[in-house]
Short mmCIF file of C-alpha atoms and ligand atoms in Angstrom, two decimals:
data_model
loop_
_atom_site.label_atom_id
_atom_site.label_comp_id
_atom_site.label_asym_id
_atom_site.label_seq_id
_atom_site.Cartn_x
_atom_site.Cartn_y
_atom_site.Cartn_z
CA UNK A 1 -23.44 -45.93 -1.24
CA UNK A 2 -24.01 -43.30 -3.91
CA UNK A 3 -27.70 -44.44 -4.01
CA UNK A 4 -29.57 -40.99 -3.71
CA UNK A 5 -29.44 -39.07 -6.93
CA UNK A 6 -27.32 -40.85 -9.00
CA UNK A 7 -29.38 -42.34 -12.14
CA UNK A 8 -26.49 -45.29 -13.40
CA UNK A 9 -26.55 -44.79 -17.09
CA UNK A 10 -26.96 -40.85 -17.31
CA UNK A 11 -23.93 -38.63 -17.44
CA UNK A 12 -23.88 -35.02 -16.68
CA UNK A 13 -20.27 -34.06 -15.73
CA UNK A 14 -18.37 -36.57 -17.09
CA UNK A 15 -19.13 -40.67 -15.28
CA UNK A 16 -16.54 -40.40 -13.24
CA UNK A 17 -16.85 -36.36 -11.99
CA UNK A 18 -20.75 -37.64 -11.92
CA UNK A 19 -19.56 -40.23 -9.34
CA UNK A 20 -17.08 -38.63 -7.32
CA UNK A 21 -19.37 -35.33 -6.67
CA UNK A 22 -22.17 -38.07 -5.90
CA UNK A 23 -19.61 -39.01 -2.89
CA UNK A 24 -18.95 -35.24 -1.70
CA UNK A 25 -22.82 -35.13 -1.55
CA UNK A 26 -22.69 -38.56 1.02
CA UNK A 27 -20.11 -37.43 3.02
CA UNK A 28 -21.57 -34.09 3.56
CA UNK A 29 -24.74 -35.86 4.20
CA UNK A 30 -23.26 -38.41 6.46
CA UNK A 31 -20.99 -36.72 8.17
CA UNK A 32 -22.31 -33.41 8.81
CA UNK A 33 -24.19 -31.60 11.73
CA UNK A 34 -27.55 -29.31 11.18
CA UNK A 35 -30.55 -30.70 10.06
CA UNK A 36 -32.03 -33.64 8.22
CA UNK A 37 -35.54 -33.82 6.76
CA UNK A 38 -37.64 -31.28 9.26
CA UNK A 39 -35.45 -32.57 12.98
CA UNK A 40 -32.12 -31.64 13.52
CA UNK A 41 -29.56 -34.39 12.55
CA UNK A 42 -29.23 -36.78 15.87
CA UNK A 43 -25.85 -36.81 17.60
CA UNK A 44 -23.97 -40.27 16.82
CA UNK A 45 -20.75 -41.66 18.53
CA UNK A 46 -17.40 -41.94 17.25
CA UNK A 47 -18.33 -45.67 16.67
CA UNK A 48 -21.69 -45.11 14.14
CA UNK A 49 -19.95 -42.40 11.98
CA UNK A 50 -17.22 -44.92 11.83
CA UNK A 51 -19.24 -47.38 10.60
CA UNK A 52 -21.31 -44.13 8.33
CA UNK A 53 -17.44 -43.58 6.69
CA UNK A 54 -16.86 -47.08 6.25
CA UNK A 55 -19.99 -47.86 4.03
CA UNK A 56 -20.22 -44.92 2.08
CA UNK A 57 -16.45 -45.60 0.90
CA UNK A 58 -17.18 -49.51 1.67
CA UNK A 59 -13.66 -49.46 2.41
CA UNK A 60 -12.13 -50.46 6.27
CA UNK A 61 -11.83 -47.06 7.55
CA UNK A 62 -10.03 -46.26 11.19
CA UNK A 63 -10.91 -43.82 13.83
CA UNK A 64 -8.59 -41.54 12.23
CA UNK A 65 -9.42 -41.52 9.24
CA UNK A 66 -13.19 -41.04 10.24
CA UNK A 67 -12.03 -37.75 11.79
CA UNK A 68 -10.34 -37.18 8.51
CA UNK A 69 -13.07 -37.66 6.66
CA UNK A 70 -15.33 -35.73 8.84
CA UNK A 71 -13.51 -32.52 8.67
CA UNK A 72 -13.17 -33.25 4.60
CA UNK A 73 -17.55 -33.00 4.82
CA UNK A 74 -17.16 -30.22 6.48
CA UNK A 75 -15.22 -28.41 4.23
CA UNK A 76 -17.04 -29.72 1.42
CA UNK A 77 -20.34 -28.27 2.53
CA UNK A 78 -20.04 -24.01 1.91
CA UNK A 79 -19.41 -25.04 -1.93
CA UNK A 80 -22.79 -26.20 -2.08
CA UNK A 81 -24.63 -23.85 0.38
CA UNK A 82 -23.02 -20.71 -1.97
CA UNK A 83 -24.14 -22.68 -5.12
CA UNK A 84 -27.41 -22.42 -3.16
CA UNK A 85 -27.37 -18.63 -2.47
CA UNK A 86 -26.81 -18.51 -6.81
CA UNK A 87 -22.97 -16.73 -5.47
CA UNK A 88 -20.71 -18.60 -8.19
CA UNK A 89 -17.87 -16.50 -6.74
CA UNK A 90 -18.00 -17.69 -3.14
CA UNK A 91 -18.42 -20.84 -4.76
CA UNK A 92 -15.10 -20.68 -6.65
CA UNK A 93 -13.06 -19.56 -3.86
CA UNK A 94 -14.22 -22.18 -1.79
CA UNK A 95 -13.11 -24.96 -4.24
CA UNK A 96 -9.72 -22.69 -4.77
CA UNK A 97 -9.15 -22.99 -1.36
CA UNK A 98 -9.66 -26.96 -1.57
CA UNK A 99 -7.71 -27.33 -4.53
CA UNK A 100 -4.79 -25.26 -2.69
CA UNK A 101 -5.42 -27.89 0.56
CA UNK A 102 -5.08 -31.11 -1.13
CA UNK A 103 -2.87 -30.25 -4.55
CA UNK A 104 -4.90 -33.28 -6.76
CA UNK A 105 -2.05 -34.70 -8.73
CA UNK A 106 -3.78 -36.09 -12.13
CA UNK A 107 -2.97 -39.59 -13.53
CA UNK A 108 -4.38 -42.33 -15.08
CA UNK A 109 -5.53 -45.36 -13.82
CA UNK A 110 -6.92 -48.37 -16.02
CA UNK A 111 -10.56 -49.43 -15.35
CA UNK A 112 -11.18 -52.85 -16.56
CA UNK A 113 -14.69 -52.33 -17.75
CA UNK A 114 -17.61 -54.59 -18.37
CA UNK A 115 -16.67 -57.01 -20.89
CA UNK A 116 -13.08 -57.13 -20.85
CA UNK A 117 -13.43 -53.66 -22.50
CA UNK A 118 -9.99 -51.77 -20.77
CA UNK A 119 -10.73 -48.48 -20.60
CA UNK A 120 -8.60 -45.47 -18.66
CA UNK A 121 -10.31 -43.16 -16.10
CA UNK A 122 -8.83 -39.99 -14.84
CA UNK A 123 -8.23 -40.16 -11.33
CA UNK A 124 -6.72 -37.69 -8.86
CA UNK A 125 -3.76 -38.40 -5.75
CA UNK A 126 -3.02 -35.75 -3.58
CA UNK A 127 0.35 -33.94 -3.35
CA UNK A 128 -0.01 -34.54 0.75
CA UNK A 129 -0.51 -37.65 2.12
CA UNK A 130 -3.61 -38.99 4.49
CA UNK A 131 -7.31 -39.72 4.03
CA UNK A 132 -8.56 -36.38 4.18
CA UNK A 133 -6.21 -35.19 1.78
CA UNK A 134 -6.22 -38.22 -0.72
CA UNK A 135 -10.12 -38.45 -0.54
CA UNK A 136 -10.42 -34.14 -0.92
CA UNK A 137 -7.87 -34.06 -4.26
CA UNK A 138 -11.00 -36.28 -5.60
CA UNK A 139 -14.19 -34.15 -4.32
CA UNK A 140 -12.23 -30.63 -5.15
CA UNK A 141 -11.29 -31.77 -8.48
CA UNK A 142 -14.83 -32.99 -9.28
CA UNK A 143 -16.47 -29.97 -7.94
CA UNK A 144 -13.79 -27.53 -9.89
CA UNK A 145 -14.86 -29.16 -12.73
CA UNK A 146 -19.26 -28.62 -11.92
CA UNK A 147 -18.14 -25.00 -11.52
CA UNK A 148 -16.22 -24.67 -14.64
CA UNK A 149 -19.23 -26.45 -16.58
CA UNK A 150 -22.64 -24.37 -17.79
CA UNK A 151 -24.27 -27.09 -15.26
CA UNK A 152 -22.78 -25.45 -12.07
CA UNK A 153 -26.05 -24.71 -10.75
CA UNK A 154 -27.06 -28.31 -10.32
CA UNK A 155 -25.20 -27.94 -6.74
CA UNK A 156 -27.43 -27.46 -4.17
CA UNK A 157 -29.16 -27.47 -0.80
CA UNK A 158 -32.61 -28.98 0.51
CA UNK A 159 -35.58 -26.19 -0.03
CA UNK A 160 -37.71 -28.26 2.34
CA UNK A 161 -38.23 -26.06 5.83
CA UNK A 162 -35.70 -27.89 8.69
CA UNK A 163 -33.70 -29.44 6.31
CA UNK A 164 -29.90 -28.33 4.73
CA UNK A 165 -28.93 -32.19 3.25
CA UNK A 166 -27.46 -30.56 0.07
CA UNK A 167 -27.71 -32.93 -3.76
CA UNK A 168 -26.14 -32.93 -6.96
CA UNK A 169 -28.93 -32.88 -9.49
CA UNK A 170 -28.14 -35.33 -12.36
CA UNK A 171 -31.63 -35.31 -13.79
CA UNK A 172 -32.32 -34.45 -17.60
CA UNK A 173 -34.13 -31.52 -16.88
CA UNK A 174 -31.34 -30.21 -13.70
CA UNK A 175 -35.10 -28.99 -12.08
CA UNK A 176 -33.99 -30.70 -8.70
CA UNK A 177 -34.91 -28.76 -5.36
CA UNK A 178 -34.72 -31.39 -2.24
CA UNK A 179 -32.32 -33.19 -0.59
CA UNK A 180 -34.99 -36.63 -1.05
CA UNK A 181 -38.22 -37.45 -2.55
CA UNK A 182 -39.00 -37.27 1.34
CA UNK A 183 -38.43 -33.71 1.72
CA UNK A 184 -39.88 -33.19 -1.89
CA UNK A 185 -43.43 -34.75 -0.25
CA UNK A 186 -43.56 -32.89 2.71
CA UNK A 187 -42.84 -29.67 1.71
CA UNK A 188 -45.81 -30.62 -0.99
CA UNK A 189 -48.35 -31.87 1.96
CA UNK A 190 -47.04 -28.78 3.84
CA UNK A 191 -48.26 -26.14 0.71
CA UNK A 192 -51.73 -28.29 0.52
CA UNK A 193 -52.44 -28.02 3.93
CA UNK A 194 -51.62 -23.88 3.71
CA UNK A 195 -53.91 -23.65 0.93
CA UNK A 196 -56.65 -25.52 2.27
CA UNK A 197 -56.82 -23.74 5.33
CA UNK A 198 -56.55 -20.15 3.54
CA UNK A 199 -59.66 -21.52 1.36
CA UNK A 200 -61.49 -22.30 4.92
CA UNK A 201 -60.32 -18.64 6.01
CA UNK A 202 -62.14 -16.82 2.90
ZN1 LIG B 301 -34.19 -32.27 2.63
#
């Protein structure tokens, strides 16, 4: 879990925002229909996305709560598709509306670092109860927070052609355009091969 695009050691939005928007991106990912790296996304059972919620949160997760979690993704996703389509506003109302859903409740929690160092991280319950709600006050809070920051356009969705996995970009440089270096690579191969056979055409 929270392999793809998140460089340990490299902070953009604050480690633990960093993290927790790393997770929105998975359960999007995971959990949500459309397409994945040039074929649509293949339909999987109530038993594999199960198993999908359970490792990205590597926590024992019911039935229930994968259904929880799967209509969380799903409301997750429009924040980063109007990141994608550069509309900040759209963006902002969407995370409003998530914010308004699941009522985060701030509060501290000690994180007994590496080291014995104690250190306190700021964590976020919901006001409702539930999965979907306790998991959300997280995600909305962490996204609220990319859209309040000069980085908010490090949100997106995959350029590549057949794909819309969306990413957080946490690189130095925030130059980030594909879901994976996958998509990166085709969509590469795919502009070679176009060129090539316009230089045959001349
Ligand atoms: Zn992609």
């Amino acid at each position: 879990m929270l392999r793809e695009g998140y460089v340990p050691g490299q902070v953009i939005f604050g480690s633990h925002a960093d993290r927790v928007v790393t997770l929105a991106v998975a359960l999007v990912n995971e959990l949500t229909g459309g397409q994945v790296r040039g074929r649509p996304v293949p339909r999987i059972g109530p038993t594999d996305l199960q198993s999908r919620a359970r490792a990205l949160l590597a926590l024992p997760i019911t039935a229930q709560e994968t259904d929880e979690l799967t209509r969380l993704a799903a409301r997750l996703r429009p924040v980063f598709a109007a990141v994608e389509d550069g509309d900040v506003e759209r963006a902002a109302g969407e995370v409003n509306g998530l914010l308004e859903a699941y009522r985060p409740l701030p509060y501290l929690a000690r994180d007994e670092g590496q080291g014995g160092a104690a250190a306190w991280q700021l964590h976020f319950h919901s006001a409702g109860g539930g999965t979907e709600a306790r998991w959300g006050a997280g995600c909305a809070t962490a996204l609220a927070a990319v859209l309040a920051s000069d980085s908010w356009r490090r949100l997106g969705v995959c350029s590549a052609p057949v794909c819309d996995r969306v990413f957080v970009d946490l690189s130095r440089n925030g130059s980030r355009r594909f879901c994976s270096a996958a998509c990166q690579n085709r969509t590469k191969a795919a502009a070679l091969r176009a060129r090539r056979r316009a230089g045959r055409a001349v």
